[in-house]
């Protein structure tokens, strides 16, 4: 073997040992701690190379370093030799390299990773994932916004990796995803324990317009405002306060969405079961107005039982008025039960039924002929409406305004707001109508013909001669005698036989108060006289002529 060839071999061996023992800069190598001094660990990384690492690089955040002489550790070889002839090594960077490998695998497998929050940065926190630093956005810290993250600092806990970019050294993690997952598991566990119909205790966590969220031990249920009480609840805060423990019944569990509906009123007796017994038809009760609408007012008879007073049952007299003008919210009112429908949970109530019908009251206190006074409320083409006591109106028909003038003409004298006097002529309680008369006030006719009855013989004065008969007057009351009534003798039925100013005896055939007219007849008087004469002086059959009888009668008169 020549010295030349052996030299080559030795060189090759040497090179080989160099290649084996001299690791590449920028890789992770194993080394042994040979000494600890001045806050540093001296590590032999082989091939007669030693390096120093600060002890704090061996510590977890917030913990003491765990390192002793003789420990084998992985370090990152940054430089084979520095000015002091030492290797430049870093535990931190070795940890980071190892951590990235481990984290990339966890990210690929969607596994959780351990870490600790150690710092606060803009928009979130920094997390040490055992060598690699990750960013935890503020929104990913907890399920609900966290006001103080202090207690979470430095705690070892699991995180979920949301994003990784090794080239840029970026890792984004979430703590919230883990909490939600465990909450979902917890929810599923709680929901599995619950069955519909169960009565459970819960704590009120949140109150909204429409209800309250109640924590049943890791899972929230919604208690809707309509399920809190049998009575009407305007806002849940009337009944509940946050943090309060309440007994609720599980009404419904939706297995897909894990939503739980709760109720409180279901644990109390339904007041509707005893409505018919407590509030018989036609009985009167005191209730409180809870709500007013265009079509009526709701009145609470007892907690949980409301009835509707329809607008048509509110007042006898106010017909087209908004219910809010008659009653006000929270007012106590007396109502009568008109109808009950337990199926539909409806009670119909009446307000006006607790007061007497004003038309009936008026009819009792104002018989026909009673004198009344009131204000003209309205003027229509068929008459005047006059306000009367009891908030009701009476009507004076056109034909009842004046004796002498046409109604259309007479009504022109009146204006809205005028005070008028009239007499009651009729009260119809069913139709709620009161008929009045203004012309009925004028009783001059009654005075004039006061003693005159049907069959009376009176003396009248002729005031006018017409073709159809004669016009006559009695005590200021005018009448007309038709041709056919001027005489029993047809030849004498001539108006021209009479002159204005003549006095004539006539028989009263009719006294009409309404038209203020007397029915008069000369013919009727003659017939009556003949009957009387025959009765006194023998029958017309005895042979005596009418002339004889009348002659005798006249002689007797003399």
Coordinates of C-alpha atoms in Angstrom, one line a residue:
X1 CA 0.0 0.0 0.0
X2 CA 1.7 3.2 -1.0
X3 CA 1.9 6.1 1.2
X4 CA 0.0 8.0 -1.5
X5 CA -3.0 5.8 -1.5
X6 CA -3.2 5.5 2.3
X7 CA -3.0 9.2 2.5
X8 CA -6.1 9.5 0.2
X9 CA -8.0 7.0 2.3
X10 CA -7.2 8.9 5.5
X11 CA -8.4 12.0 3.8
X12 CA -11.6 10.3 2.7
X13 CA -12.2 9.0 6.2
X14 CA -11.5 12.4 7.6
X15 CA -13.9 14.0 5.2
X16 CA -16.5 11.4 6.1
X17 CA -16.1 12.1 9.8
X18 CA -16.3 15.8 9.1
X19 CA -19.5 15.3 7.1
X20 CA -20.9 13.1 9.9
X21 CA -19.8 15.2 12.8
X22 CA -20.1 18.7 11.4
X23 CA -23.8 19.4 11.1
X24 CA -25.1 22.0 8.6
X25 CA -25.7 25.5 9.8
X26 CA -29.4 26.2 10.1
X27 CA -30.4 22.7 11.3
X28 CA -31.5 21.2 14.6
X29 CA -28.8 19.1 16.4
X30 CA -28.8 17.1 19.6
X31 CA -26.4 18.1 22.3
X32 CA -25.5 17.4 25.9
X33 CA -25.5 19.9 28.8
X34 CA -21.9 19.7 30.2
X35 CA -22.1 22.7 32.6
X36 CA -24.4 25.4 33.9
X37 CA -22.8 28.7 34.8
X38 CA -23.7 32.4 34.9
X39 CA -27.3 31.9 33.8
X40 CA -26.2 29.9 30.8
X41 CA -26.1 26.2 29.8
X42 CA -22.9 25.0 28.1
X43 CA -23.9 22.4 25.6
X44 CA -21.6 20.0 23.7
X45 CA -23.0 19.4 20.2
X46 CA -20.3 17.0 19.2
X47 CA -17.3 17.3 17.0
X48 CA -15.6 19.2 19.7
X49 CA -18.1 22.0 19.3
X50 CA -19.7 23.7 22.3
X51 CA -22.2 26.5 22.5
X52 CA -24.0 28.5 25.2
X53 CA -27.7 29.0 25.6
X54 CA -29.5 31.4 28.0
X55 CA -31.3 29.4 30.7
X56 CA -34.5 31.3 30.2
X57 CA -34.8 29.7 26.8
X58 CA -35.5 26.4 28.6
X59 CA -38.4 27.8 30.5
X60 CA -42.1 27.7 29.7
X61 CA -43.8 31.2 30.0
X62 CA -44.1 32.0 33.7
X63 CA -42.2 28.9 34.9
X64 CA -38.7 28.1 36.1
X65 CA -36.2 26.6 33.6
X66 CA -36.0 22.9 33.8
X67 CA -32.5 21.9 32.8
X68 CA -29.7 19.9 34.5
X69 CA -26.1 18.8 33.6
X70 CA -26.3 15.6 31.6
X71 CA -29.6 16.4 29.9
X72 CA -29.8 15.8 26.2
X73 CA -31.4 18.7 24.3
X74 CA -32.2 19.7 20.8
X75 CA -30.7 23.0 19.7
X76 CA -30.6 25.0 16.5
X77 CA -27.1 25.5 15.0
X78 CA -26.9 29.0 13.7
X79 CA -23.1 29.2 13.1
X80 CA -20.4 26.5 13.4
X81 CA -17.9 28.9 14.9
X82 CA -17.9 32.5 16.2
X83 CA -15.1 34.8 17.1
X84 CA -14.6 33.0 20.4
X85 CA -14.4 29.7 18.6
X86 CA -17.7 28.5 19.9
X87 CA -20.8 27.2 18.1
X88 CA -23.7 29.7 18.0
X89 CA -26.7 27.7 19.1
X90 CA -30.3 28.5 20.1
X91 CA -32.8 26.4 22.1
X92 CA -35.5 28.8 21.2
X93 CA -35.1 28.4 17.5
X94 CA -34.9 24.6 17.8
X95 CA -38.1 24.7 19.8
X96 CA -39.7 26.8 17.1
X97 CA -38.6 24.5 14.3
X98 CA -39.9 21.4 16.2
X99 CA -43.0 23.3 17.1
X100 CA -43.8 24.3 13.5
X101 CA -43.4 20.6 12.4
X102 CA -45.7 19.5 15.2
X103 CA -48.3 22.3 14.6
X104 CA -48.5 21.7 10.9
X105 CA -49.3 18.1 11.6
X106 CA -52.0 19.1 14.2
X107 CA -53.4 21.7 11.7
X108 CA -53.6 19.0 9.0
X109 CA -55.3 16.6 11.4
X110 CA -57.6 19.3 12.8
X111 CA -56.3 18.5 16.3
X112 CA -56.2 20.9 19.3
X113 CA -52.9 22.3 20.5
X114 CA -51.7 23.3 23.9
X115 CA -50.6 26.8 24.6
X116 CA -50.5 29.8 26.9
X117 CA -51.5 33.4 26.4
X118 CA -48.5 35.5 27.3
X119 CA -48.9 39.0 25.8
X120 CA -51.4 41.6 24.6
X121 CA -51.2 43.1 21.1
X122 CA -53.4 45.3 19.0
X123 CA -56.7 43.4 18.3
X124 CA -55.9 40.4 20.5
X125 CA -53.2 38.4 22.3
X126 CA -50.0 36.4 21.7
X127 CA -50.0 32.7 22.5
X128 CA -46.9 30.5 23.0
X129 CA -47.6 27.1 21.4
X130 CA -44.5 25.4 22.9
X131 CA -42.0 27.3 20.8
X132 CA -44.0 29.0 18.1
X133 CA -45.9 32.3 18.7
X134 CA -49.5 32.5 17.5
X135 CA -52.0 35.4 17.3
X136 CA -55.3 35.0 19.2
X137 CA -57.8 37.6 17.9
X138 CA -59.9 39.3 20.6
X139 CA -63.1 37.9 19.1
X140 CA -61.8 34.3 19.4
X141 CA -61.0 34.5 23.2
X142 CA -64.5 33.5 24.4
X143 CA -68.1 32.9 23.4
X144 CA -69.1 36.2 24.8
X145 CA -66.9 39.4 24.7
X146 CA -64.3 39.3 27.5
X147 CA -63.9 42.5 29.5
X148 CA -60.8 41.3 31.5
X149 CA -58.5 38.6 30.0
X150 CA -56.2 38.9 33.1
X151 CA -57.2 35.6 34.7
X152 CA -56.5 33.7 31.3
X153 CA -52.9 34.9 31.1
X154 CA -50.2 32.2 31.4
X155 CA -52.7 29.4 31.8
X156 CA -52.0 26.2 29.8
X157 CA -55.1 25.5 27.7
X158 CA -56.2 24.1 24.4
X159 CA -56.5 26.1 21.2
X160 CA -57.7 25.4 17.7
X161 CA -55.4 26.5 14.8
X162 CA -57.5 28.6 12.3
X163 CA -54.6 29.5 9.9
X164 CA -50.9 28.8 9.3
X165 CA -48.3 30.3 7.0
X166 CA -44.7 28.9 7.7
X167 CA -43.0 31.2 5.2
X168 CA -44.4 34.3 6.9
X169 CA -44.3 32.8 10.3
X170 CA -48.0 33.4 10.9
X171 CA -50.3 31.3 13.1
X172 CA -53.9 32.3 14.1
X173 CA -55.6 30.4 16.8
X174 CA -59.0 30.3 18.6
X175 CA -60.0 29.5 22.1
X176 CA -63.7 30.2 21.4
X177 CA -64.0 27.3 18.9
X178 CA -63.0 24.9 21.7
X179 CA -65.4 26.4 24.2
X180 CA -68.3 26.3 21.6
X181 CA -67.5 22.6 21.0
X182 CA -67.5 21.8 24.6
X183 CA -70.6 23.8 25.1
X184 CA -72.3 21.9 22.3
X185 CA -71.3 18.7 24.0
X186 CA -72.6 20.0 27.3
X187 CA -75.8 21.2 25.6
X188 CA -76.3 17.7 24.0
X189 CA -75.7 16.2 27.5
X190 CA -78.2 18.5 29.2
X191 CA -80.7 18.2 26.4
X192 CA -80.5 14.4 26.6
X193 CA -81.4 14.6 30.3
X194 CA -84.5 16.8 29.6
X195 CA -87.9 15.7 28.5
X196 CA -90.8 17.8 27.4
X197 CA -93.1 18.4 30.4
X198 CA -90.3 18.5 33.0
X199 CA -90.4 21.2 35.6
X200 CA -86.8 22.5 36.2
X201 CA -85.0 25.3 37.9
X202 CA -83.1 27.8 35.9
X203 CA -81.4 31.2 36.2
X204 CA -82.5 34.2 34.2
X205 CA -79.5 35.2 32.1
X206 CA -80.9 37.8 29.7
X207 CA -84.2 39.7 29.2
X208 CA -85.4 41.0 25.9
X209 CA -88.6 42.6 24.6
X210 CA -90.1 39.3 23.7
X211 CA -89.0 37.1 26.5
X212 CA -86.1 35.8 28.7
X213 CA -83.2 33.4 28.3
X214 CA -83.0 31.0 31.2
X215 CA -79.8 28.9 31.9
X216 CA -80.7 25.3 32.7
X217 CA -77.1 24.4 33.6
X218 CA -75.1 24.8 30.5
X219 CA -77.9 25.2 28.1
X220 CA -80.2 28.2 27.6
X221 CA -84.0 27.9 27.0
X222 CA -86.3 30.7 25.7
X223 CA -89.1 31.7 28.0
X224 CA -91.5 33.7 25.7
X225 CA -93.4 36.6 27.2
X226 CA -96.7 35.0 26.4
X227 CA -95.7 31.9 28.4
X228 CA -94.8 33.8 31.6
X229 CA -98.2 34.3 33.1
X230 CA -101.9 33.7 32.2
X231 CA -102.4 37.5 32.4
X232 CA -101.2 40.0 29.8
X233 CA -97.5 40.9 30.3
X234 CA -96.3 44.1 28.5
X235 CA -92.6 43.5 29.2
X236 CA -90.8 40.5 30.8
X237 CA -89.1 42.8 33.3
X238 CA -92.5 43.2 35.0
X239 CA -92.1 39.6 36.2
X240 CA -88.4 38.7 36.0
X241 CA -85.0 40.1 36.9
X242 CA -81.5 39.0 35.7
X243 CA -79.9 36.4 38.0
X244 CA -83.2 35.3 39.5
X245 CA -83.8 31.6 39.9
X246 CA -87.2 30.5 38.4
X247 CA -89.1 27.3 38.1
X248 CA -90.0 26.6 34.5
X249 CA -91.6 23.8 32.5
X250 CA -89.9 22.4 29.3
X251 CA -92.6 22.9 26.7
X252 CA -90.7 21.9 23.5
X253 CA -87.2 20.6 22.6
X254 CA -86.0 20.9 19.0
X255 CA -83.5 18.0 18.6
X256 CA -82.0 19.5 15.4
X257 CA -81.4 23.1 16.5
X258 CA -81.2 22.2 20.2
X259 CA -83.6 25.0 21.0
X260 CA -85.6 24.7 24.1
X261 CA -88.9 26.5 24.7
X262 CA -89.9 27.1 28.3
X263 CA -93.0 28.2 30.1
X264 CA -93.9 29.5 33.6
X265 CA -97.7 29.8 33.4
X266 CA -98.0 26.1 32.5
X267 CA -97.1 25.3 36.1
X268 CA -100.1 27.3 37.4
X269 CA -103.8 26.5 37.1
X270 CA -105.4 27.8 33.9
X271 CA -107.9 30.4 35.0
X272 CA -110.0 29.6 32.0
X273 CA -111.0 26.3 33.5
X274 CA -113.2 28.1 36.1
X275 CA -114.4 31.1 34.0
X276 CA -118.0 29.8 33.5
X277 CA -118.4 29.1 37.2
X278 CA -116.9 32.4 38.3
X279 CA -118.5 34.7 35.7
X280 CA -122.0 33.5 34.8
X281 CA -123.8 35.2 32.0
X282 CA -125.6 38.5 32.7
X283 CA -123.6 39.0 36.0
X284 CA -121.9 42.3 36.6
X285 CA -118.2 42.4 37.6
X286 CA -115.6 45.1 38.2
X287 CA -112.6 44.8 35.9
X288 CA -109.6 46.9 34.8
X289 CA -109.1 48.2 31.2
X290 CA -105.8 46.7 29.9
X291 CA -105.8 47.6 26.2
X292 CA -107.8 49.9 23.9
X293 CA -108.2 49.3 20.2
X294 CA -110.4 50.8 17.4
X295 CA -113.0 48.1 17.8
X296 CA -113.3 48.0 21.6
X297 CA -111.5 47.7 25.0
X298 CA -110.0 44.7 26.7
X299 CA -111.0 44.4 30.4
X300 CA -109.2 42.1 32.8
X301 CA -111.7 40.3 35.0
X302 CA -109.0 38.5 37.0
X303 CA -105.3 37.7 36.2
X304 CA -105.3 35.7 33.0
X305 CA -108.9 36.3 32.0
X306 CA -109.6 39.2 29.7
X307 CA -112.8 40.1 28.0
X308 CA -113.6 42.4 25.1
X309 CA -116.1 45.2 25.4
X310 CA -117.0 45.7 21.7
X311 CA -117.4 49.3 20.7
X312 CA -121.1 48.7 20.1
X313 CA -121.6 47.6 23.7
X314 CA -119.8 50.6 25.2
X315 CA -122.4 53.4 25.3
X316 CA -126.1 53.7 24.7
X317 CA -125.7 57.1 23.2
X318 CA -122.1 57.5 21.8
X319 CA -122.4 55.5 18.6
X320 CA -119.4 56.4 16.4
X321 CA -116.8 57.3 19.0
X322 CA -113.4 55.8 19.5
X323 CA -113.4 53.5 22.6
X324 CA -110.5 55.7 24.0
X325 CA -113.0 58.6 24.3
X326 CA -115.2 56.5 26.6
X327 CA -112.6 54.6 28.8
X328 CA -108.9 54.9 29.5
X329 CA -106.2 52.3 30.2
X330 CA -106.0 51.0 33.8
X331 CA -109.5 52.5 34.5
X332 CA -111.7 50.3 36.8
X333 CA -115.1 49.7 35.1
X334 CA -118.2 47.7 35.8
X335 CA -119.1 45.3 33.0
X336 CA -121.7 42.6 32.3
X337 CA -120.8 39.2 31.0
X338 CA -122.7 38.8 27.7
X339 CA -121.1 35.6 26.2
X340 CA -118.4 33.1 27.0
X341 CA -116.5 30.9 24.5
X342 CA -114.1 28.7 26.5
X343 CA -112.9 27.0 23.3
X344 CA -111.7 30.2 21.8
X345 CA -110.9 31.7 25.3
X346 CA -113.2 34.7 24.7
X347 CA -115.5 36.6 26.9
X348 CA -117.8 39.2 25.4
X349 CA -118.6 42.0 27.9
X350 CA -120.9 45.0 27.9
X351 CA -120.4 48.3 29.5
X352 CA -123.7 50.0 28.6
X353 CA -125.6 47.0 30.1
X354 CA -124.6 48.1 33.6
X355 CA -126.4 51.4 33.1
X356 CA -130.1 51.8 32.4
X357 CA -131.3 52.3 28.8
X358 CA -131.7 56.2 28.7
X359 CA -134.7 55.8 26.3
X360 CA -136.5 53.7 28.8
X361 CA -135.7 56.2 31.6
X362 CA -136.9 59.0 29.3
X363 CA -140.1 57.2 28.5
X364 CA -140.9 56.7 32.2
X365 CA -140.2 60.3 33.1
X366 CA -141.6 62.0 30.0
X367 CA -145.1 60.7 29.0
X368 CA -146.7 62.0 25.8
X369 CA -147.5 65.7 26.1
X370 CA -144.6 66.5 28.4
X371 CA -143.0 69.8 27.8
X372 CA -139.2 69.7 27.0
X373 CA -136.4 72.1 26.2
X374 CA -133.1 71.5 24.4
X375 CA -130.5 72.7 22.0
X376 CA -130.7 72.1 18.2
X377 CA -127.9 69.6 17.6
X378 CA -128.5 69.0 13.9
X379 CA -130.7 70.1 11.1
X380 CA -131.5 67.7 8.3
X381 CA -133.9 67.7 5.3
X382 CA -136.6 65.9 7.4
X383 CA -136.4 67.8 10.6
X384 CA -134.6 69.1 13.7
X385 CA -132.6 67.0 16.2
X386 CA -132.8 68.4 19.7
X387 CA -130.5 67.3 22.6
X388 CA -132.4 66.0 25.6
X389 CA -131.4 64.9 29.1
X390 CA -129.6 61.6 29.4
X391 CA -127.4 62.5 26.4
X392 CA -130.1 61.5 23.9
X393 CA -131.7 63.3 21.0
X394 CA -135.4 63.8 20.0
X395 CA -136.6 64.7 16.5
X396 CA -139.1 67.3 15.4
X397 CA -140.3 66.2 12.0
X398 CA -140.9 68.9 9.3
X399 CA -144.6 68.5 9.6
X400 CA -144.5 69.1 13.4
X401 CA -142.8 72.6 13.3
X402 CA -145.7 74.9 12.4
X403 CA -149.5 74.8 11.9
X404 CA -149.6 77.5 9.3
X405 CA -146.5 77.2 7.2
X406 CA -144.9 74.4 5.2
X407 CA -142.2 72.5 7.1
X408 CA -139.5 73.3 4.5
X409 CA -140.2 77.0 5.0
X410 CA -140.6 76.9 8.8
X411 CA -137.3 75.0 9.4
X412 CA -135.4 78.0 7.9
X413 CA -136.1 79.9 11.2
X414 CA -133.8 77.5 13.2
X415 CA -130.0 77.4 13.6
X416 CA -127.7 74.8 15.2
X417 CA -127.2 75.7 18.9
X418 CA -130.7 77.4 19.2
X419 CA -132.6 76.5 22.3
X420 CA -136.1 75.3 21.4
X421 CA -139.2 74.1 23.3
X422 CA -141.4 71.2 22.2
X423 CA -143.7 68.6 23.5
X424 CA -143.1 64.8 23.5
X425 CA -145.5 63.0 21.1
X426 CA -144.0 59.5 21.1
X427 CA -141.1 57.5 22.6
X428 CA -140.0 54.2 20.9
X429 CA -137.5 52.6 23.2
X430 CA -136.7 49.7 20.8
X431 CA -135.8 51.9 17.9
X432 CA -134.3 54.5 20.3
X433 CA -136.5 57.2 18.8
X434 CA -138.2 60.2 20.5
X435 CA -140.7 62.2 18.4
X436 CA -141.2 65.9 19.4
X437 CA -143.5 68.6 18.2
X438 CA -143.0 72.3 18.2
X439 CA -146.4 73.2 16.8
X440 CA -148.0 71.1 19.6
X441 CA -147.0 73.8 22.0
X442 CA -149.6 76.1 20.4
X443 CA -152.9 75.1 22.2
X444 CA -155.0 78.1 21.0
X445 CA -157.1 75.6 19.1
X446 CA -157.7 73.5 22.2
X447 CA -158.6 76.7 24.1
X448 CA -161.0 77.8 21.4
X449 CA -162.8 74.5 20.9
X450 CA -162.3 73.4 24.6
X451 CA -166.0 72.7 25.2
X452 CA -166.8 71.5 21.7
X453 CA -167.4 67.8 21.2
X454 CA -168.5 65.7 18.4
X455 CA -172.3 66.2 18.0
X456 CA -172.3 69.7 19.6
X457 CA -174.4 72.4 17.7
X458 CA -172.4 75.6 17.4
X459 CA -172.9 79.0 15.7
X460 CA -170.2 80.0 13.2
X461 CA -169.6 83.0 11.1
X462 CA -169.2 82.8 7.3
X463 CA -165.8 84.3 6.3
X464 CA -165.7 83.3 2.6
X465 CA -167.8 81.8 -0.2
X466 CA -166.1 79.4 -2.7
X467 CA -167.3 77.1 -5.4
X468 CA -166.8 74.0 -3.3
X469 CA -168.4 75.3 -0.2
X470 CA -168.1 78.0 2.5
X471 CA -165.3 78.9 4.9
X472 CA -166.4 79.6 8.4
X473 CA -164.8 80.6 11.7
X474 CA -165.4 79.6 15.3
X475 CA -163.6 81.5 18.1
X476 CA -160.7 82.1 15.7
X477 CA -160.5 78.5 14.5
X478 CA -161.2 78.3 10.7
X479 CA -163.2 75.5 9.1
X480 CA -164.6 74.6 5.7
X481 CA -168.1 73.2 5.0
X482 CA -168.2 71.3 1.7
X483 CA -171.2 71.8 -0.7
X484 CA -172.7 68.4 0.1
X485 CA -172.9 69.4 3.8
X486 CA -174.7 72.7 3.2
X487 CA -178.2 71.2 3.2
X488 CA -180.0 67.8 3.2
X489 CA -182.0 69.2 0.3
X490 CA -179.9 68.9 -2.8
X491 CA -181.5 72.0 -4.3
X492 CA -180.3 74.0 -1.3
X493 CA -176.6 72.8 -1.5
X494 CA -175.6 76.1 -3.1
X495 CA -172.8 78.2 -1.5
X496 CA -174.2 81.4 -3.0
X497 CA -177.2 81.1 -0.6
X498 CA -174.8 82.5 2.1
X499 CA -173.1 85.8 2.5
X500 CA -169.9 86.8 4.3
X501 CA -170.8 87.7 8.0
X502 CA -173.8 85.3 8.1
X503 CA -174.3 83.5 11.4
X504 CA -175.1 79.8 10.8
X505 CA -175.9 76.9 13.2
X506 CA -173.9 73.8 12.4
X507 CA -173.3 70.3 13.9
X508 CA -169.8 69.3 14.8
X509 CA -169.0 66.0 13.1
X510 CA -165.3 65.8 14.0
X511 CA -162.7 67.5 16.3
X512 CA -159.2 66.9 14.8
X513 CA -156.5 68.2 17.2
X514 CA -153.7 67.2 14.9
X515 CA -154.9 69.2 11.9
X516 CA -156.5 71.8 14.2
X517 CA -159.7 71.5 12.2
X518 CA -163.4 71.1 13.1
X519 CA -165.6 69.0 10.9
X520 CA -168.9 70.9 10.5
X521 CA -172.1 70.2 8.7
X522 CA -175.5 72.0 8.2
X523 CA -177.0 68.8 6.7
X524 CA -176.1 66.8 9.8
X525 CA -177.8 69.4 12.0
X526 CA -181.0 69.2 10.0
X527 CA -181.1 65.4 10.1
X528 CA -180.5 65.5 13.8
X529 CA -183.3 68.0 14.4
X530 CA -185.7 65.9 12.4
X531 CA -184.9 62.8 14.4
X532 CA -185.5 64.7 17.6
X533 CA -188.9 66.2 16.4
X534 CA -190.2 62.8 15.4
X535 CA -189.2 61.4 18.8
X536 CA -191.2 64.1 20.6
X537 CA -194.2 64.6 18.4
X538 CA -195.0 61.1 17.0
X539 CA -193.7 59.1 14.2
X540 CA -193.7 60.2 10.7
X541 CA -196.0 57.2 10.0
X542 CA -198.9 58.7 12.0
X543 CA -200.0 60.9 9.1
X544 CA -198.6 64.1 10.5
X545 CA -196.5 65.9 8.0
X546 CA -193.1 67.2 8.8
X547 CA -194.4 70.7 8.4
X548 CA -197.1 70.1 11.1
X549 CA -194.6 68.7 13.5
X550 CA -192.1 71.5 13.0
X551 CA -194.9 74.0 13.3
X552 CA -196.1 72.6 16.6
X553 CA -192.5 72.4 17.8
X554 CA -191.9 76.0 16.9
X555 CA -195.2 77.1 18.6
X556 CA -194.0 75.2 21.7
X557 CA -190.8 77.1 21.6
X558 CA -192.6 80.4 21.6

